[in-house]
Short mmCIF file of C-alpha atoms and ligand atoms in Angstrom, two decimals:
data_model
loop_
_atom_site.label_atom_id
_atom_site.label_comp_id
_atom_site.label_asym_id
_atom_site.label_seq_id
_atom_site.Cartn_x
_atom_site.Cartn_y
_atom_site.Cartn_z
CA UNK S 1460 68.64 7.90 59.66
CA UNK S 1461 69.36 4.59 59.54
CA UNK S 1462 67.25 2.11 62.15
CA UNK S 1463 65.49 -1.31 62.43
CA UNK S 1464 63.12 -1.10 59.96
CA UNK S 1465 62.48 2.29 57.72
CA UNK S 1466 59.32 3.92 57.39
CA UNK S 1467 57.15 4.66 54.03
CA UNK S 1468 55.59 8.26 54.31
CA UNK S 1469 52.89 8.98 51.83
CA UNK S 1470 54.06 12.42 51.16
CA UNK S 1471 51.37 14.98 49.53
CA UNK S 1472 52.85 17.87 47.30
CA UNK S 1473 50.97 20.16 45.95
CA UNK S 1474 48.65 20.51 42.87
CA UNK S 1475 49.94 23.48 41.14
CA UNK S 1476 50.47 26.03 43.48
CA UNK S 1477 53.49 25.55 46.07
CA UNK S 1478 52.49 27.35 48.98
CA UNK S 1479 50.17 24.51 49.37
CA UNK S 1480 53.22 22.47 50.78
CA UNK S 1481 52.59 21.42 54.43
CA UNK S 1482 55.19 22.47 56.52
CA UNK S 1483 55.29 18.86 57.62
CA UNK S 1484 55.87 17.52 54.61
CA UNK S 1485 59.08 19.53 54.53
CA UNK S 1486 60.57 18.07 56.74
CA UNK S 1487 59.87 14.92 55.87
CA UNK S 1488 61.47 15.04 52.19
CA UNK S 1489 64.17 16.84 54.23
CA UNK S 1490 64.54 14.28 56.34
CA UNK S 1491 63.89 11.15 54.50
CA UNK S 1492 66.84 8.79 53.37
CA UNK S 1493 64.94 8.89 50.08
CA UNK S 1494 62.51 10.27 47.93
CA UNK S 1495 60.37 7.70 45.39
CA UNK S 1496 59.10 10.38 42.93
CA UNK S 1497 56.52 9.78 40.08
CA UNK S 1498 58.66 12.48 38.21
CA UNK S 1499 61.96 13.22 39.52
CA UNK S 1500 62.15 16.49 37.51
CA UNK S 1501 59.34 17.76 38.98
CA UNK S 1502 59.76 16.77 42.22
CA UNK S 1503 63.22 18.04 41.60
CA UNK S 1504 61.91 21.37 40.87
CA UNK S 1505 60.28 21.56 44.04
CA UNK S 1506 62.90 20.62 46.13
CA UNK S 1507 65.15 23.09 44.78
CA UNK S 1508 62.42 25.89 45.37
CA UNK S 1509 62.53 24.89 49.40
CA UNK S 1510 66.29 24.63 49.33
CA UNK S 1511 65.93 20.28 50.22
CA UNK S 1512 69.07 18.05 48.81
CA UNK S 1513 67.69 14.64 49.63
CA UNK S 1514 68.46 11.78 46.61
CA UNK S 1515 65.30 10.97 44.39
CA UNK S 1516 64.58 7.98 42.82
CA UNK S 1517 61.82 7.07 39.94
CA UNK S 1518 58.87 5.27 40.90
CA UNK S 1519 56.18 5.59 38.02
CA UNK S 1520 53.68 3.40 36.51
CA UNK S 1521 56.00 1.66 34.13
CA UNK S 1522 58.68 0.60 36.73
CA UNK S 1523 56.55 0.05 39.58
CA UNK S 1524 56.89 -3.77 39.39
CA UNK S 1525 61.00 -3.87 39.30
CA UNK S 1526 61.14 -1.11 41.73
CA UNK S 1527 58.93 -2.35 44.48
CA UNK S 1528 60.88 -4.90 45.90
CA UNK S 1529 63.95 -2.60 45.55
CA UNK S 1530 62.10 0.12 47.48
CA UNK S 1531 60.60 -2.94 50.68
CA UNK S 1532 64.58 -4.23 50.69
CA UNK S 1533 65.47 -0.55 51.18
CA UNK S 1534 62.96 0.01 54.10
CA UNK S 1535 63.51 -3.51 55.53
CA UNK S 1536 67.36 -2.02 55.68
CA UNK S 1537 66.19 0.91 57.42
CA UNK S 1538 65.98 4.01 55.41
CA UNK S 1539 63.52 5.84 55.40
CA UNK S 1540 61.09 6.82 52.00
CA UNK S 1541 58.67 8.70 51.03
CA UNK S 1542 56.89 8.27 48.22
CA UNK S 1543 55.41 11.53 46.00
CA UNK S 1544 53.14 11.79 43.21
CA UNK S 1545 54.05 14.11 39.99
CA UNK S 1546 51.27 16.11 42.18
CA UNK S 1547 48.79 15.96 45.14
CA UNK S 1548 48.13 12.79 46.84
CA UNK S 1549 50.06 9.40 46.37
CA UNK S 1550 48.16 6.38 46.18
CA UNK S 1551 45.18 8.62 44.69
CA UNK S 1552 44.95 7.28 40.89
CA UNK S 1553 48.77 6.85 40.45
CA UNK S 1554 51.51 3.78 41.17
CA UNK S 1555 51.85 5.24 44.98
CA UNK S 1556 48.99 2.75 45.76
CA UNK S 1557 50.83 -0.26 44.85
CA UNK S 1558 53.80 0.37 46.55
CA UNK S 1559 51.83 1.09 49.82
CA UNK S 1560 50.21 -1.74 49.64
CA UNK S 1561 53.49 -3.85 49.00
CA UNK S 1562 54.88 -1.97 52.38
CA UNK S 1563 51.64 -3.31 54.25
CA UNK S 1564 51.62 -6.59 53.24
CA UNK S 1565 56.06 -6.67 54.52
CA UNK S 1566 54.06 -4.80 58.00
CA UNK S 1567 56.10 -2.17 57.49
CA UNK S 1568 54.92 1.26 59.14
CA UNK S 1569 53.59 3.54 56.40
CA UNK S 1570 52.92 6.95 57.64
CA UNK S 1571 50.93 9.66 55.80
CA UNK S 1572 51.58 13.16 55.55
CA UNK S 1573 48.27 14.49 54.21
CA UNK S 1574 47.87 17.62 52.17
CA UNK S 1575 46.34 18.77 48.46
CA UNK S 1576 44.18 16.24 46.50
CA UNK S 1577 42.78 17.74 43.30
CA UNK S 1578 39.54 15.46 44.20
CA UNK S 1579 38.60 17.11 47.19
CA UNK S 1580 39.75 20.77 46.38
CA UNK S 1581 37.66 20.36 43.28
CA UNK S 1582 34.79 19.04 45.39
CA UNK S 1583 34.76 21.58 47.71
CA UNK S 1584 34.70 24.38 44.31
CA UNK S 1585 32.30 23.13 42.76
CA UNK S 1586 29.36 23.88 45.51
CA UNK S 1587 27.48 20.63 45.35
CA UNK S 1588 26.13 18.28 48.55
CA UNK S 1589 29.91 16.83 50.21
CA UNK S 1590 28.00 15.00 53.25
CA UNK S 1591 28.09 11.82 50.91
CA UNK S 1592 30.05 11.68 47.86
CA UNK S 1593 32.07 9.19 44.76
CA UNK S 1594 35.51 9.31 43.22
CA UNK S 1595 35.30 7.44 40.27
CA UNK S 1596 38.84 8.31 39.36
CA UNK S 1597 39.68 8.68 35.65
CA UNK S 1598 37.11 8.49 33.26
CA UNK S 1599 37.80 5.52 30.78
CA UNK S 1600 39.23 6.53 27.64
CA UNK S 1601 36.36 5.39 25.28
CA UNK S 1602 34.29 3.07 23.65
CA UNK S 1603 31.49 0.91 25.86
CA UNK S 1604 33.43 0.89 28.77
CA UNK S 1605 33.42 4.32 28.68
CA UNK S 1606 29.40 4.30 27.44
CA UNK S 1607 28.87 1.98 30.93
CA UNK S 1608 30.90 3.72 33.19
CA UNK S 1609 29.02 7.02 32.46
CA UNK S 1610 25.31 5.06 32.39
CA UNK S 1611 26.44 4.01 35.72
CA UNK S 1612 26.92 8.10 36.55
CA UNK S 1613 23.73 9.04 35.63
CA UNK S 1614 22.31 6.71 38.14
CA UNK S 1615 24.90 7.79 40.99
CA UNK S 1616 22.56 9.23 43.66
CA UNK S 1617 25.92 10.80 45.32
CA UNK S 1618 27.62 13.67 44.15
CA UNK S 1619 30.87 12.32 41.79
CA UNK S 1620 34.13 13.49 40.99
CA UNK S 1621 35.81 12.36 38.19
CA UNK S 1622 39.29 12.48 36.26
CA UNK S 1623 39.22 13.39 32.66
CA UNK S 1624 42.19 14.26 30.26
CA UNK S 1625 42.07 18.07 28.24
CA UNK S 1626 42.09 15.72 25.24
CA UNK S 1627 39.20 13.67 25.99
CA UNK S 1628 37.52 16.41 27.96
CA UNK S 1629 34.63 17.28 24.64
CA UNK S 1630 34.07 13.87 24.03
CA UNK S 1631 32.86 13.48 28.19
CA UNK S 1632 30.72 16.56 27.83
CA UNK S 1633 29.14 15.30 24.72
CA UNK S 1634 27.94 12.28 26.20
CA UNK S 1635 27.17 13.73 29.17
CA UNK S 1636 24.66 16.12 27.18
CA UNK S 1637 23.05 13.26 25.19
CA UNK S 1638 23.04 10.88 28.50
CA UNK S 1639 22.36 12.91 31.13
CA UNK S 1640 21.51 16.96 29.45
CA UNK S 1641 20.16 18.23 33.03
CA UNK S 1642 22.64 17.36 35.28
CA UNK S 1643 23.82 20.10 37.33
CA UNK S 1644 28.13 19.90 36.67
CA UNK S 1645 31.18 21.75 37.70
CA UNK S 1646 34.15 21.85 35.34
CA UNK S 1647 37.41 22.32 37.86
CA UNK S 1648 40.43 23.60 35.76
CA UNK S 1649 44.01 24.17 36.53
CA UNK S 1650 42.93 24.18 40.05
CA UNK S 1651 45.62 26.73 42.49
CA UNK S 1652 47.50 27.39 38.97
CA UNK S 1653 47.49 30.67 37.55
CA UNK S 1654 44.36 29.66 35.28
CA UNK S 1655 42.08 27.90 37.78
CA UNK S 1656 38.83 27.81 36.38
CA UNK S 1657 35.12 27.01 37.87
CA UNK S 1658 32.58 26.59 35.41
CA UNK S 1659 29.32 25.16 36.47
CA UNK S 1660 26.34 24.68 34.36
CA UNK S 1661 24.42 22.03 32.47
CA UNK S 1662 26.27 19.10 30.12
CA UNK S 1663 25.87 21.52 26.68
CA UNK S 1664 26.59 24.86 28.60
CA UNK S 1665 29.93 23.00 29.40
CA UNK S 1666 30.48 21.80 26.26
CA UNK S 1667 29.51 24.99 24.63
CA UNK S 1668 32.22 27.14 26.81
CA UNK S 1669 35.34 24.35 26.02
CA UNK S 1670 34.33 24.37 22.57
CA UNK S 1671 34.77 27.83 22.31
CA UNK S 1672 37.89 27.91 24.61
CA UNK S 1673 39.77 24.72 23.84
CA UNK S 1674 40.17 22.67 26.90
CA UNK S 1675 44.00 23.11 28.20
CA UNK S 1676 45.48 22.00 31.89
CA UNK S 1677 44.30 19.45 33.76
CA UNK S 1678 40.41 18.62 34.41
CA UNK S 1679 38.18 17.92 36.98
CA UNK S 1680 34.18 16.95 36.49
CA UNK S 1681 31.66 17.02 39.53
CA UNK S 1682 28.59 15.88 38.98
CA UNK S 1683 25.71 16.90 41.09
CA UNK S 1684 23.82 14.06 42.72
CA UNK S 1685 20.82 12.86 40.94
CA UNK S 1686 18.01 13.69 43.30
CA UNK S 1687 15.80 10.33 44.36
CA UNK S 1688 13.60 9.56 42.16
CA UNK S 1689 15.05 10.30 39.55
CA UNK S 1690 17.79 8.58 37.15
CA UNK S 1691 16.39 5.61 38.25
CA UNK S 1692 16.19 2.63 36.28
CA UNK S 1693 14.12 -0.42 37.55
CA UNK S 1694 16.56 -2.56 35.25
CA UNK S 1695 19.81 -2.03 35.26
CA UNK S 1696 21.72 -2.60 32.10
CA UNK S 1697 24.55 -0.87 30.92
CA UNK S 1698 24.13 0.34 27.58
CA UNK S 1699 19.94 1.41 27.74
CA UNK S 1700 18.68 1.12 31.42
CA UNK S 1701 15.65 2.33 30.79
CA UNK S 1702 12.78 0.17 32.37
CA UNK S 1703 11.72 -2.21 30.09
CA UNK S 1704 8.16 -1.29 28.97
CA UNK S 1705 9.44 1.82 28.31
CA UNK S 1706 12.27 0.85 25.78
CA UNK S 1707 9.48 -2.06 24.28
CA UNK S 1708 7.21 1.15 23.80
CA UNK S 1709 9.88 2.75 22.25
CA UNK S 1710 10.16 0.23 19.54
CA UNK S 1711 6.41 -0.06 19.05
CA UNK S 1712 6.41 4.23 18.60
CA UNK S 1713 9.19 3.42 15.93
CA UNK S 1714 6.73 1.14 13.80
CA UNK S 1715 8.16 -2.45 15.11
CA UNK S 1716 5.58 -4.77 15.74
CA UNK S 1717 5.11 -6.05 19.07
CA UNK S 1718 7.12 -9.74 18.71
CA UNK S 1719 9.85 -8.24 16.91
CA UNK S 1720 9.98 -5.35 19.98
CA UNK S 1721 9.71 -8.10 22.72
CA UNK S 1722 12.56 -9.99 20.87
CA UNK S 1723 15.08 -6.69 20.49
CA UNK S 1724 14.44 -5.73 23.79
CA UNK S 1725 15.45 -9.00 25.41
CA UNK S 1726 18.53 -9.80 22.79
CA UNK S 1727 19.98 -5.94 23.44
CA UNK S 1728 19.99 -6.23 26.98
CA UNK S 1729 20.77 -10.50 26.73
CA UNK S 1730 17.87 -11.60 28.81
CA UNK S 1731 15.27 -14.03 28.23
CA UNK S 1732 12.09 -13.23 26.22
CA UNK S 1733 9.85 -14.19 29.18
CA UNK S 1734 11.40 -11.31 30.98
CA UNK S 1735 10.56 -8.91 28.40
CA UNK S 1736 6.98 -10.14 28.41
CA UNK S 1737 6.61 -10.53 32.42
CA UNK S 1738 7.62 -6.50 32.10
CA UNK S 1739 5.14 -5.63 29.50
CA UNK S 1740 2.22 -8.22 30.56
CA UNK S 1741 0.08 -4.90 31.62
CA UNK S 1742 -0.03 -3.37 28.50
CA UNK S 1743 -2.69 -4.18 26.41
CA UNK S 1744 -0.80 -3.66 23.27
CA UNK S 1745 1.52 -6.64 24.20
CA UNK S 1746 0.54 -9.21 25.59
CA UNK S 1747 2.13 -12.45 24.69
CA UNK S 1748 0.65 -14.13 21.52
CA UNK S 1749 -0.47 -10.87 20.12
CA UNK S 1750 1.39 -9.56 16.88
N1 LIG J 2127 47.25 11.84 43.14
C1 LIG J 2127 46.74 13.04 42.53
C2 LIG J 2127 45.82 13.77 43.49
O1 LIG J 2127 45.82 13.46 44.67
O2 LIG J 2127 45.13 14.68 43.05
C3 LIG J 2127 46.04 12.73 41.21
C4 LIG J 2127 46.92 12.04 40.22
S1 LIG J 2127 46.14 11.78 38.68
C5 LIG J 2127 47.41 10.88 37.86
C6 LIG J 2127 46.22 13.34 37.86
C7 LIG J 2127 44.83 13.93 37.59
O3 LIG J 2127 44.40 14.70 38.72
C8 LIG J 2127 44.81 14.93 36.44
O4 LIG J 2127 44.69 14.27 35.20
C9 LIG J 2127 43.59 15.75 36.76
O5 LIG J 2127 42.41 15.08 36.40
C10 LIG J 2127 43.68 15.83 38.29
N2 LIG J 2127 44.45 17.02 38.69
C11 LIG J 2127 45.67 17.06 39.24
N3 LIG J 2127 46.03 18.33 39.48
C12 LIG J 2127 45.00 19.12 39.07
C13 LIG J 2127 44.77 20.52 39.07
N4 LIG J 2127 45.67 21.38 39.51
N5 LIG J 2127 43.58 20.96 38.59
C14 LIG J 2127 42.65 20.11 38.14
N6 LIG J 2127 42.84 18.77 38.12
C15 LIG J 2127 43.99 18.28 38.59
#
């Protein structure tokens, strides 16, 4: 198959179950000069199930910058690639992105061969509003970043679908229980494998069900979208968006007095005092100069 200039195909396999295989993308990998696969044993393994002999090549997250050029020269040569995820989509949270890009930016022709996506099959499952909707992609792994991104959630007035790990699954439904305890969520598991699982419930119901069960397989979390009205903020800051009479009324409840409250409020969230006071200037209680 060797011509001017090759062609990338962004080549969806599926997400567990193989049947899900388009019958287009068959005959592309059958067809292809070569195959760029996340993990060649995998991809391997479903190759051999539909009977396809075409050479494979690794193209994962820690190669991806030696074997991009490698992979443009090839195309420039003529051959033509397709590039396939260890599952689903390429280019959908995994390296395939980066070399489709690199193909774009050569104008080479990249052609894609659509098919499973564990974000929108566990979108679809989990019964909540698709007109408008968020992929936020994997979940960060911890710590404030992880505290923000979530915050950021809460607030999301579209329905989200996230990536989470089985081994950092708890820890996500823990702070979604303390963060955000009635938001409506869908828990997509193993989705077309034998043990596909769709459990939908509040934040602790979750939490209460993988507790019991130990989360195994891979994870999907929908969110519901926050109706309007409510989850908003009127300041937005990361780590406590609550307006800001609220979390200076907070403070006072706690036994602060009223300086020291204007003065945590504005260090916390690293804005001036004035601000603090220019949001609390209606309340009695607080008006600048009183202590
Ligand atoms: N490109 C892929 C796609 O289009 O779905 C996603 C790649 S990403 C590296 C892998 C993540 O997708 C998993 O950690 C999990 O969150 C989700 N995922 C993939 N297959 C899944 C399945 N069968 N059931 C549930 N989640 C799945």
């Amino acid at each position: 198959m060797t011509q001017e200039i090759g062609k990338l195909f962004i080549c969806a396999t599926p997400i567990g179950n193989l049947e899900d295989i388009t019958l287009r993308a068959l005959r592309v990998l059958r067809e292809v000069d070569l195959i760029a696969a996340e993990d060649t044993r995998r991809t391997r393994q479903l190759l051999t199930h539909f009977d396809i002999h075409t050479a494979l090549i690794s193209y994962h997250q820690h190669n991806e910058l030696s074997r991009i050029p490698e992979l443009i020269q090839r195309l420039k040569a003529g051959h033509d690639i397709a590039v396939v995820s260890d599952a689903g989509t390429p280019g959908i949270s995994d390296p395939g992105q980066k070399l489709i890009q690199a193909a774009i930016e050569e104008n080479l022709p990249v052609v894609p061969i659509p098919g499973p996506s564990a974000v929108v099959t566990a979108l679809v499952a989990a019964g909540f509003d698709t007109d408008v909707f968020v992929f936020g992609g994997f979940i960060p792994r911890s710590g404030r970043r992880k505290r923000e991104f979530m915050d950021k959630v809460r607030r999301e007035h579209r329905t989200t679908v996230l990536y989470e790990s089985p081994h950092r699954l708890l820890n996500s439904l823990k702070l979604c229980t303390d963060i955000m305890p009635e938001r409506p969520m869908a828990i997509c598991r193993e989705l077309t494998k034998v043990h596909e699982e769709v459990v939908r419930g509040y934040p602790k119901a979750l939490l209460d069900h993988f507790q019991a069960t130990s989360p195994r397989g891979e994870f999907v979390l929908v969110l519901s979208a926050v109706e309007e009205g409510q989850g908003e903020m009127d300041v937005v800051n990361e780590c406590d968006d609550r307006p800001i009479d609220e979390a200076v009324l907070d403070l006072l409840a706690q036994g602060y007095n009223k300086k020291t409250a204007i003065k945590m409020v504005a260090e916390e969230r690293g804005i001036p005092k004035r601000e603090v006071y220019a949001a609390v200037i209606n309340i009695p209680a607080v008006r600048p100069g009183e202590s």
